[in-house]
Amino acid sequence: MCCKSPSYPPFYDAINDTGRRLQASPLVDNGQGYEIDFDHLANQIDANTRILLLCNPHNPTGRALRRDELEKLATLAEAHDLIVIANKIHADLVYPGQEHIPFARVAPGLAARTITLNSVSKSFNIAGLRCALMYFGDGVLKQRFTQCLPARILGYPSGIGIDATVAAWDRGHSWLEGVRHYLLELREQVITTVRTALPEVRVHTPEATYFAWLDFSDLLLPSAAGAYYLEHAKVALSAGETFNPGAEAFARLNFATSKVLLQQILDAVIAASRRA
């Protein structure tokens, strides 16, 4: 299974727990943001590769992939007859100037090899109701899945979760628009504060999600960034090494909170960084 890295930690667990082989393809920092190294990705695909795991918008970097990038991925998937599992759980949270393009619509016939995963749990903050969906672009593809994993094994979502999902996507547009506007202000608070107070810390403006992927490499911290800031700033950033082995100098900041609390978090990180 091919997967871009760094990536959401449970993706790695899912691959390992199902006995599959991970072929990771690291994203490249081009100075303006993270991008796919298509040559490296192509070299990771061999005769035993069956699945391309796509996270778009991307967690933790916040990228919203452009159409040309998705078209290149589509070409690879078709050339190697790959099933594409497209996770778009942050699709509702794309910032102005960017767009979310569903992978299954990028090219004719692509839906037949695509399984789309989505939920309102991130954009409407109702993960506790435990409702998500899988959309199979082709009936044959769904049949292959259900033959391996019957519905009774997967379990069933709660009625409340289903009703909340329908209500959110049918009648929650104005509320969601307000959330996106507020997240935009929080994003600017993070980027402006970090670049002003901690210019040694590299961070690219996320195009989607409510995450900032912070690179503390130049601070030469005495321990992994996640552990350091937990001990010295009392701030629980998501540890970089859980997203990508070897990324101990990185950490993910979830900025979906109040402006006051976010500033307290940033101030604590800044103070701890200056003591490093």
Short mmCIF file of C-alpha atoms in Angstrom, two decimals:
data_model
loop_
_atom_site.label_atom_id
_atom_site.label_comp_id
_atom_site.label_asym_id
_atom_site.label_seq_id
_atom_site.Cartn_x
_atom_site.Cartn_y
_atom_site.Cartn_z
CA MET A 1 0.00 0.00 0.00
CA CYS A 2 1.44 3.38 -1.00
CA CYS A 3 1.01 6.31 1.38
CA LYS A 4 2.41 9.85 1.45
CA SER A 5 4.31 10.73 4.59
CA PRO A 6 4.12 12.37 7.03
CA SER A 7 0.58 11.14 7.48
CA TYR A 8 -2.15 10.64 10.05
CA PRO A 9 -0.76 8.03 12.51
CA PRO A 10 -3.79 5.65 12.50
CA PHE A 11 -3.24 5.14 8.75
CA TYR A 12 0.01 3.35 9.58
CA ASP A 13 -1.76 1.25 12.21
CA ALA A 14 -4.48 0.26 9.74
CA ILE A 15 -1.89 -0.88 7.21
CA ASN A 16 0.09 -2.88 9.74
CA ASP A 17 -2.93 -4.36 11.51
CA THR A 18 -4.32 -5.73 8.25
CA GLY A 19 -1.03 -7.37 7.36
CA ARG A 20 -0.33 -5.07 4.45
CA ARG A 21 3.03 -3.68 3.38
CA LEU A 22 3.63 0.05 3.65
CA GLN A 23 5.44 1.79 0.80
CA ALA A 24 5.85 5.33 2.10
CA SER A 25 6.63 8.24 -0.20
CA PRO A 26 7.80 11.35 1.71
CA LEU A 27 6.45 14.74 0.79
CA VAL A 28 9.07 17.31 -0.20
CA ASP A 29 9.38 20.81 1.25
CA ASN A 30 9.94 23.07 -1.76
CA GLY A 31 10.34 26.21 0.35
CA GLN A 32 6.75 27.32 -0.25
CA GLY A 33 4.96 24.22 0.96
CA TYR A 34 4.91 20.45 0.72
CA GLU A 35 4.56 18.63 -2.58
CA ILE A 36 4.52 15.06 -3.86
CA ASP A 37 7.75 13.63 -5.25
CA PHE A 38 6.14 11.78 -8.14
CA ASP A 39 9.35 10.10 -9.25
CA HIS A 40 9.87 8.64 -5.80
CA LEU A 41 6.22 7.63 -5.56
CA ALA A 42 6.36 5.84 -8.91
CA ASN A 43 9.47 3.96 -7.81
CA GLN A 44 7.67 2.73 -4.70
CA ILE A 45 5.02 0.97 -6.76
CA ASP A 46 5.78 -2.61 -7.74
CA ALA A 47 3.90 -5.73 -8.84
CA ASN A 48 2.65 -6.34 -5.28
CA THR A 49 1.27 -2.84 -4.75
CA ARG A 50 -2.52 -2.88 -4.73
CA ILE A 51 -3.69 0.31 -3.00
CA LEU A 52 -2.88 4.01 -3.03
CA LEU A 53 -3.90 5.71 0.21
CA LEU A 54 -4.67 9.37 -0.47
CA CYS A 55 -5.33 11.95 2.25
CA ASN A 56 -6.64 15.17 0.71
CA PRO A 57 -6.84 17.70 2.27
CA HIS A 58 -3.66 16.43 3.82
CA ASN A 59 -3.09 15.84 7.51
CA PRO A 60 -0.74 17.10 8.98
CA THR A 61 0.64 19.53 6.35
CA GLY A 62 -2.69 21.16 5.46
CA ARG A 63 -2.18 20.84 1.70
CA ALA A 64 -5.19 20.92 -0.65
CA LEU A 65 -3.87 19.15 -3.72
CA ARG A 66 -4.17 20.93 -7.06
CA ARG A 67 -5.88 19.37 -10.07
CA ASP A 68 -2.59 18.75 -11.88
CA GLU A 69 -1.26 16.83 -8.86
CA LEU A 70 -4.41 14.73 -8.68
CA GLU A 71 -4.24 14.05 -12.41
CA LYS A 72 -0.71 12.70 -12.01
CA LEU A 73 -1.90 10.46 -9.19
CA ALA A 74 -4.78 9.29 -11.37
CA THR A 75 -2.34 8.40 -14.15
CA LEU A 76 -0.25 6.34 -11.72
CA ALA A 77 -3.31 4.58 -10.33
CA GLU A 78 -4.57 3.65 -13.78
CA ALA A 79 -1.14 2.59 -15.07
CA HIS A 80 -0.63 0.21 -12.12
CA ASP A 81 -4.29 -0.79 -11.66
CA LEU A 82 -4.40 0.52 -8.09
CA ILE A 83 -7.44 0.87 -5.86
CA VAL A 84 -7.44 4.38 -4.40
CA ILE A 85 -8.70 4.96 -0.86
CA ALA A 86 -9.35 8.70 -0.77
CA ASN A 87 -9.79 10.18 2.68
CA LYS A 88 -11.42 13.62 2.43
CA ILE A 89 -12.52 14.12 6.01
CA HIS A 90 -11.26 17.74 6.03
CA ALA A 91 -12.84 18.63 2.67
CA ASP A 92 -15.25 21.10 4.33
CA LEU A 93 -12.32 23.05 5.79
CA VAL A 94 -10.54 24.54 2.79
CA TYR A 95 -9.43 28.18 2.93
CA PRO A 96 -10.16 30.95 0.41
CA GLY A 97 -8.08 30.73 -2.74
CA GLN A 98 -7.97 26.93 -2.58
CA GLU A 99 -10.44 24.21 -3.47
CA HIS A 100 -11.10 20.61 -2.67
CA ILE A 101 -11.29 18.44 -5.80
CA PRO A 102 -12.81 14.97 -5.25
CA PHE A 103 -10.37 12.41 -6.58
CA ALA A 104 -13.05 10.22 -8.14
CA ARG A 105 -14.03 13.09 -10.47
CA VAL A 106 -10.56 13.93 -11.74
CA ALA A 107 -10.71 11.63 -14.78
CA PRO A 108 -13.34 9.51 -16.57
CA GLY A 109 -13.54 6.02 -15.15
CA LEU A 110 -11.53 6.90 -12.07
CA ALA A 111 -14.52 6.45 -9.75
CA ALA A 112 -14.55 2.72 -10.54
CA ARG A 113 -11.27 2.29 -8.67
CA THR A 114 -11.90 4.83 -5.88
CA ILE A 115 -13.29 4.41 -2.38
CA THR A 116 -14.05 7.79 -0.82
CA LEU A 117 -14.06 8.18 2.96
CA ASN A 118 -15.74 11.12 4.65
CA SER A 119 -17.50 12.30 7.79
CA VAL A 120 -18.83 15.48 9.35
CA SER A 121 -16.90 14.65 12.51
CA LYS A 122 -14.08 17.16 11.87
CA SER A 123 -15.93 20.10 10.33
CA PHE A 124 -18.86 19.93 12.77
CA ASN A 125 -16.92 18.56 15.76
CA ILE A 126 -19.16 15.57 16.43
CA ALA A 127 -16.61 12.76 16.34
CA GLY A 128 -18.16 11.33 19.50
CA LEU A 129 -21.30 10.38 17.56
CA ARG A 130 -19.17 7.94 15.55
CA CYS A 131 -20.67 8.15 12.09
CA ALA A 132 -18.69 8.06 8.85
CA LEU A 133 -19.29 6.92 5.29
CA MET A 134 -17.56 4.99 2.55
CA TYR A 135 -18.59 5.69 -1.03
CA PHE A 136 -17.69 3.08 -3.61
CA GLY A 137 -17.51 4.49 -7.10
CA ASP A 138 -18.38 1.13 -8.60
CA GLY A 139 -20.70 -1.70 -7.57
CA VAL A 140 -18.11 -4.35 -8.36
CA LEU A 141 -15.61 -2.61 -6.08
CA LYS A 142 -18.15 -2.56 -3.25
CA GLN A 143 -18.93 -6.23 -3.76
CA ARG A 144 -15.24 -7.10 -3.48
CA PHE A 145 -15.13 -5.24 -0.19
CA THR A 146 -18.27 -6.76 1.35
CA GLN A 147 -17.11 -10.25 0.43
CA CYS A 148 -14.01 -9.67 2.55
CA LEU A 149 -15.67 -7.68 5.35
CA PRO A 150 -19.41 -8.29 5.81
CA ALA A 151 -21.39 -5.43 7.33
CA ARG A 152 -21.93 -7.30 10.59
CA ILE A 153 -18.18 -7.23 11.21
CA LEU A 154 -17.93 -3.49 10.67
CA GLY A 155 -20.81 -2.69 12.99
CA TYR A 156 -23.39 0.02 12.47
CA PRO A 157 -23.49 3.76 13.18
CA SER A 158 -25.92 5.10 15.76
CA GLY A 159 -29.22 6.63 14.72
CA ILE A 160 -28.20 9.89 16.38
CA GLY A 161 -24.97 9.92 14.38
CA ILE A 162 -26.83 9.39 11.12
CA ASP A 163 -29.38 12.13 11.89
CA ALA A 164 -26.64 14.54 12.95
CA THR A 165 -24.69 13.86 9.74
CA VAL A 166 -27.71 14.52 7.54
CA ALA A 167 -28.62 17.65 9.51
CA ALA A 168 -25.05 19.01 9.34
CA TRP A 169 -24.66 18.64 5.58
CA ASP A 170 -28.26 19.60 4.75
CA ARG A 171 -28.78 22.55 7.08
CA GLY A 172 -25.43 23.50 8.57
CA HIS A 173 -23.97 25.56 5.73
CA SER A 174 -24.22 28.98 7.38
CA TRP A 175 -22.75 27.65 10.63
CA LEU A 176 -19.89 26.00 8.73
CA GLU A 177 -19.17 29.22 6.86
CA GLY A 178 -18.78 30.96 10.21
CA VAL A 179 -16.41 28.24 11.39
CA ARG A 180 -14.27 28.59 8.28
CA HIS A 181 -14.05 32.35 8.76
CA TYR A 182 -13.03 31.90 12.41
CA LEU A 183 -10.46 29.24 11.53
CA LEU A 184 -8.99 31.61 8.94
CA GLU A 185 -8.41 34.17 11.68
CA LEU A 186 -6.84 31.52 13.93
CA ARG A 187 -4.61 30.37 11.09
CA GLU A 188 -3.32 33.91 10.58
CA GLN A 189 -2.77 34.24 14.34
CA VAL A 190 -0.55 31.15 14.31
CA ILE A 191 1.43 32.03 11.19
CA THR A 192 1.99 35.67 12.16
CA THR A 193 2.95 34.86 15.74
CA VAL A 194 5.35 32.03 14.89
CA ARG A 195 7.07 33.85 12.04
CA THR A 196 7.48 37.00 14.15
CA ALA A 197 8.48 35.52 17.50
CA LEU A 198 10.17 32.30 16.35
CA PRO A 199 11.64 32.86 12.88
CA GLU A 200 13.80 29.76 13.39
CA VAL A 201 10.66 27.60 13.31
CA ARG A 202 9.54 26.76 9.79
CA VAL A 203 5.82 26.66 9.11
CA HIS A 204 3.88 26.86 5.85
CA THR A 205 0.43 28.40 5.77
CA PRO A 206 -2.03 25.50 5.65
CA GLU A 207 -4.40 25.54 2.69
CA ALA A 208 -6.97 23.46 4.57
CA THR A 209 -7.62 21.77 7.95
CA TYR A 210 -7.02 23.36 11.37
CA PHE A 211 -3.46 22.05 11.73
CA ALA A 212 -0.07 23.73 11.52
CA TRP A 213 2.92 21.45 10.84
CA LEU A 214 5.82 23.03 12.72
CA ASP A 215 9.48 22.31 12.01
CA PHE A 216 11.64 22.99 15.07
CA SER A 217 14.83 21.55 13.54
CA ASP A 218 16.85 24.77 13.70
CA LEU A 219 16.23 25.13 17.45
CA LEU A 220 18.29 21.99 18.13
CA LEU A 221 16.01 20.97 20.97
CA PRO A 222 17.50 18.56 23.53
CA SER A 223 14.68 16.07 22.95
CA ALA A 224 11.87 15.34 20.51
CA ALA A 225 9.72 18.44 19.96
CA GLY A 226 6.49 16.89 21.21
CA ALA A 227 8.10 15.67 24.44
CA TYR A 228 10.05 18.90 24.94
CA TYR A 229 7.05 21.21 24.77
CA LEU A 230 4.94 18.91 26.89
CA GLU A 231 7.56 19.07 29.64
CA HIS A 232 8.70 22.67 29.34
CA ALA A 233 5.62 24.48 28.02
CA LYS A 234 2.89 22.16 29.34
CA VAL A 235 1.51 22.12 25.81
CA ALA A 236 0.56 18.78 24.23
CA LEU A 237 1.48 19.18 20.58
CA SER A 238 1.09 16.07 18.41
CA ALA A 239 4.53 14.47 18.24
CA GLY A 240 6.10 14.55 14.79
CA GLU A 241 7.54 11.05 15.01
CA THR A 242 4.04 9.57 15.21
CA PHE A 243 3.33 11.04 11.76
CA ASN A 244 6.65 10.00 10.27
CA PRO A 245 9.57 8.06 11.74
CA GLY A 246 12.51 10.41 11.97
CA ALA A 247 10.35 13.55 12.33
CA GLU A 248 11.16 14.07 16.01
CA ALA A 249 11.96 17.74 15.33
CA PHE A 250 8.42 18.33 14.04
CA ALA A 251 5.09 18.69 15.82
CA ARG A 252 1.51 19.34 14.78
CA LEU A 253 -0.45 22.17 16.35
CA ASN A 254 -4.25 21.96 16.39
CA PHE A 255 -5.37 25.60 16.37
CA ALA A 256 -9.13 24.98 16.47
CA THR A 257 -9.73 26.67 19.80
CA SER A 258 -10.44 30.15 21.14
CA LYS A 259 -8.13 33.02 20.22
CA VAL A 260 -7.31 33.59 23.88
CA LEU A 261 -6.37 29.97 24.54
CA LEU A 262 -4.45 29.77 21.27
CA GLN A 263 -2.37 32.78 22.25
CA GLN A 264 -1.63 31.21 25.62
CA ILE A 265 -0.44 28.07 23.81
CA LEU A 266 1.74 30.06 21.44
CA ASP A 267 3.19 32.17 24.25
CA ALA A 268 4.09 29.02 26.20
CA VAL A 269 5.77 27.48 23.14
CA ILE A 270 7.69 30.70 22.47
CA ALA A 271 8.91 30.94 26.06
CA ALA A 272 9.99 27.30 26.13
CA SER A 273 11.74 27.69 22.77
CA ARG A 274 13.80 30.59 24.05
CA ARG A 275 14.92 28.48 27.02
CA ALA A 276 16.07 25.60 24.82
#
